[in-house]
Coordinates of C-alpha atoms and ligand atoms in Angstrom, one line a residue:
M1 CA 82.4 147.0 82.4
S2 CA 86.0 147.4 83.9
I3 CA 89.0 146.3 83.3
A4 CA 89.1 144.3 86.7
A5 CA 85.1 142.5 85.8
V6 CA 86.8 141.9 82.6
G7 CA 89.3 139.8 84.2
E8 CA 87.2 138.2 86.0
I9 CA 84.5 137.1 83.3
V10 CA 88.1 135.8 81.5
W11 CA 89.3 133.9 84.0
V12 CA 86.1 132.2 84.8
L13 CA 85.5 131.2 81.5
G14 CA 88.8 129.4 81.2
I15 CA 88.1 127.2 85.0
V16 CA 85.2 126.1 82.2
A17 CA 87.1 125.2 79.6
W18 CA 89.5 123.8 82.3
Y19 CA 87.2 121.2 83.3
V20 CA 85.4 120.9 79.9
I21 CA 89.6 119.6 78.5
R22 CA 89.7 117.1 81.6
Y23 CA 85.9 115.5 82.1
P24 CA 87.1 112.9 79.7
F25 CA 90.2 112.0 81.1
E26 CA 88.1 112.1 84.1
R27 CA 86.1 109.5 82.8
R28 CA 88.0 107.4 81.0
A29 CA 90.8 107.3 84.2
K30 CA 87.7 105.6 86.0
R31 CA 87.8 102.7 83.6
V32 CA 91.8 101.5 83.3
Q33 CA 92.8 99.5 85.7
V34 CA 95.4 100.8 88.3
V35 CA 98.8 98.9 88.7
S36 CA 100.6 100.4 91.8
D37 CA 99.5 103.1 93.9
A38 CA 101.9 106.0 95.1
R39 CA 99.8 108.3 96.5
S40 CA 100.6 109.6 99.4
L41 CA 99.5 112.2 102.5
Y42 CA 101.8 114.6 100.3
D43 CA 100.3 114.2 97.4
I44 CA 96.4 114.9 99.1
V45 CA 97.7 117.7 100.1
G46 CA 99.2 119.1 97.1
L47 CA 96.0 118.7 95.8
V48 CA 94.7 119.9 98.1
S49 CA 96.3 123.6 98.4
A50 CA 96.4 123.4 94.3
L51 CA 92.7 123.0 94.0
F52 CA 92.6 125.7 97.0
G53 CA 95.2 128.2 95.9
L54 CA 94.0 127.9 91.8
A55 CA 89.6 127.1 92.2
I56 CA 88.1 127.6 95.3
L57 CA 90.0 130.6 96.8
P58 CA 89.8 133.2 93.5
G59 CA 86.3 131.4 92.6
F60 CA 84.5 133.2 96.0
Y61 CA 86.8 135.9 95.4
V62 CA 85.0 136.6 92.1
A63 CA 81.5 135.6 93.7
T64 CA 82.0 138.3 96.6
G65 CA 85.1 140.4 96.3
I66 CA 86.5 139.2 99.1
P67 CA 89.1 140.0 100.6
Q68 CA 88.8 143.8 99.2
T69 CA 91.4 145.1 101.2
A70 CA 93.7 143.3 99.1
D71 CA 92.3 144.9 95.8
Y72 CA 95.1 146.9 93.6
P73 CA 93.8 148.7 90.3
A74 CA 93.4 146.5 87.4
N75 CA 95.4 147.4 84.3
V76 CA 94.6 146.5 80.9
W77 CA 97.6 145.6 80.3
A78 CA 98.2 142.9 82.5
V79 CA 94.6 141.6 82.0
T80 CA 95.2 141.4 78.7
L81 CA 98.9 139.4 79.4
G82 CA 96.6 137.3 82.1
A83 CA 94.4 135.8 79.7
V84 CA 97.1 135.2 76.8
I85 CA 98.9 133.5 79.5
F86 CA 95.6 131.5 80.7
G87 CA 95.0 130.9 76.5
L88 CA 98.2 129.1 77.1
A89 CA 97.7 127.3 80.1
L90 CA 94.8 125.6 78.6
W91 CA 96.4 124.5 75.0
V92 CA 98.9 123.0 77.1
F93 CA 97.1 121.4 79.6
R94 CA 94.9 119.9 76.5
I95 CA 98.1 118.5 74.8
S96 CA 99.3 117.0 77.5
H97 CA 96.2 114.9 78.4
K98 CA 95.8 114.4 74.9
E99 CA 99.7 112.9 74.8
L100 CA 99.1 111.3 77.5
G101 CA 95.8 109.5 77.2
R102 CA 95.1 106.7 78.9
N103 CA 98.4 107.2 81.2
W104 CA 96.6 109.6 82.7
S105 CA 95.7 109.9 86.5
I106 CA 94.9 113.0 88.7
T107 CA 97.7 111.2 91.5
L108 CA 100.7 109.3 91.6
E109 CA 99.8 105.6 90.1
I110 CA 100.8 103.0 87.3
R111 CA 97.8 102.0 85.3
E112 CA 97.5 98.7 83.8
K113 CA 99.8 98.4 80.2
H114 CA 101.6 102.0 80.9
Q115 CA 103.8 102.9 78.9
L116 CA 106.4 105.6 79.2
V117 CA 105.0 109.2 77.0
S118 CA 108.1 110.5 75.3
S119 CA 106.8 112.3 71.9
G120 CA 104.9 115.8 71.8
P121 CA 105.0 118.1 74.5
Y122 CA 106.9 115.4 76.8
A123 CA 109.7 115.0 74.4
I124 CA 110.8 119.0 75.3
I125 CA 109.7 118.7 79.4
R126 CA 109.1 116.2 81.4
H127 CA 105.9 117.5 83.7
P128 CA 104.3 119.9 80.5
M129 CA 100.7 119.4 82.8
Y130 CA 102.3 120.7 86.1
T131 CA 104.0 123.8 83.3
S132 CA 100.4 124.2 82.6
F133 CA 99.4 124.6 86.3
L134 CA 102.0 127.8 86.8
L135 CA 101.0 129.1 83.4
M136 CA 97.7 129.0 84.9
A137 CA 98.4 130.8 88.8
L138 CA 100.7 133.2 86.6
G139 CA 97.3 134.2 83.9
Q140 CA 95.3 134.1 87.7
A141 CA 97.6 136.7 89.3
L142 CA 97.4 138.9 86.2
L143 CA 93.7 138.9 85.4
L144 CA 92.4 139.0 89.0
S145 CA 94.1 142.1 90.4
N146 CA 94.2 141.1 94.2
W147 CA 97.5 140.6 95.9
V148 CA 95.8 137.5 98.5
V149 CA 94.2 135.5 95.5
G150 CA 97.3 136.3 93.0
L151 CA 99.9 134.5 95.4
A152 CA 97.8 131.9 96.1
G153 CA 97.3 130.4 92.7
L154 CA 100.8 130.3 93.0
A155 CA 101.6 129.4 96.2
G156 CA 99.3 126.4 95.3
F157 CA 100.8 125.3 92.8
A158 CA 104.3 125.5 94.4
V159 CA 102.5 122.8 96.7
L160 CA 101.6 120.6 94.7
F161 CA 104.5 120.7 91.9
F162 CA 107.2 120.6 95.3
L163 CA 105.8 117.4 96.7
R164 CA 105.2 115.8 93.8
V165 CA 107.5 115.9 91.5
D166 CA 110.8 114.2 93.0
E167 CA 108.5 111.2 93.9
E168 CA 106.5 111.0 90.5
E169 CA 109.9 111.1 89.1
R170 CA 111.0 108.1 91.3
M171 CA 107.7 106.4 90.9
M172 CA 108.8 106.9 87.0
L173 CA 112.3 104.9 87.7
E174 CA 110.8 102.6 89.6
N175 CA 108.8 101.3 86.3
F176 CA 110.8 102.2 83.6
G177 CA 114.5 101.7 84.8
P178 CA 117.1 102.9 83.1
Q179 CA 114.4 104.2 80.0
Y180 CA 113.8 107.1 82.5
R181 CA 116.6 107.8 83.3
A182 CA 117.5 108.5 79.4
Y183 CA 114.6 110.3 79.2
M184 CA 115.3 111.7 82.1
E185 CA 118.4 113.2 81.0
R186 CA 117.2 114.4 77.1
T187 CA 114.4 116.5 79.1
K188 CA 113.7 119.5 81.8
R189 CA 111.4 119.5 84.6
I190 CA 108.6 122.3 83.4
I191 CA 110.4 124.8 81.6
P192 CA 111.9 124.0 77.8
Y193 CA 115.9 123.7 78.6
L194 CA 115.8 125.7 82.1
Y195 CA 114.5 123.5 84.3
Ligands
SAH1 N1 103.6 114.7 85.6 C1 103.0 114.6 84.4 C2 101.7 113.4 84.5 C3 100.9 114.6 85.2 S1 99.6 112.8 85.3 C4 103.3 115.8 83.7 O1 103.4 117.1 84.1 O2 102.5 116.1 82.8 C5 100.4 111.7 86.5 C6 100.8 111.0 85.9 O3 100.9 110.7 85.1 C7 101.2 109.6 87.6 O4 100.5 108.8 87.9 C8 102.0 109.4 86.1 O5 101.9 107.6 86.1 C9 102.1 109.2 85.1 N2 103.5 110.1 83.9 C10 104.2 110.7 84.3 N3 104.9 111.0 83.9 C11 104.8 110.0 82.4 C12 105.7 109.8 81.5 N4 106.0 110.7 81.1 N5 104.7 108.6 80.4 C13 103.2 107.9 80.9 N6 103.0 108.0 82.0 C14 103.3 109.1 83.0

């Protein structure tokens, strides 16, 4: 089997694992009442971009090999590093979901009895789930040796993150006031101790 094919198989397994982690939270989220909804067109555009860059385009590439002209030779070290980073992404994704529990939403919402979570990964960074998306995008870029597909994941992440993060923090400030402000002062956004 070629190295490129190994990278593709690891990516597919990673996406399946991603959904296995997320699914129970999607089910549970339907049962928890939404109190206030800050969902906007920006938020939808961000989610669609992320879905496109991190799932649809790479999925299409794995299935069809298109766009073949953007392929470059796969490298065993890049693919290995990609697998490690993708695994790290899944781990961060899982611990963030567990920590956020019933406060999780796919869009920006405040739920009934919403609590500010500041433990586990949230003790160090405010958006560990977005960190996991960034790691996923990096993993994808290393696992799939195609320039278009590699850049699409990073672009999809960037659109989601930058369209959403200010609005999300504004929403949290509105709901949790000084408690969230103090929390912001002791944490970074997505990269521990840096940003
Ligand atoms: N930005 C976070 C959460 C993503 S899920 C992360 O990347 O890990 C989005 C929902 O999480 C939002 O609707 C918001 O209500 C909720 N949320 C974000 N930060 C939170 C926190 N520290 N405590 C509780 N809920 C939070």
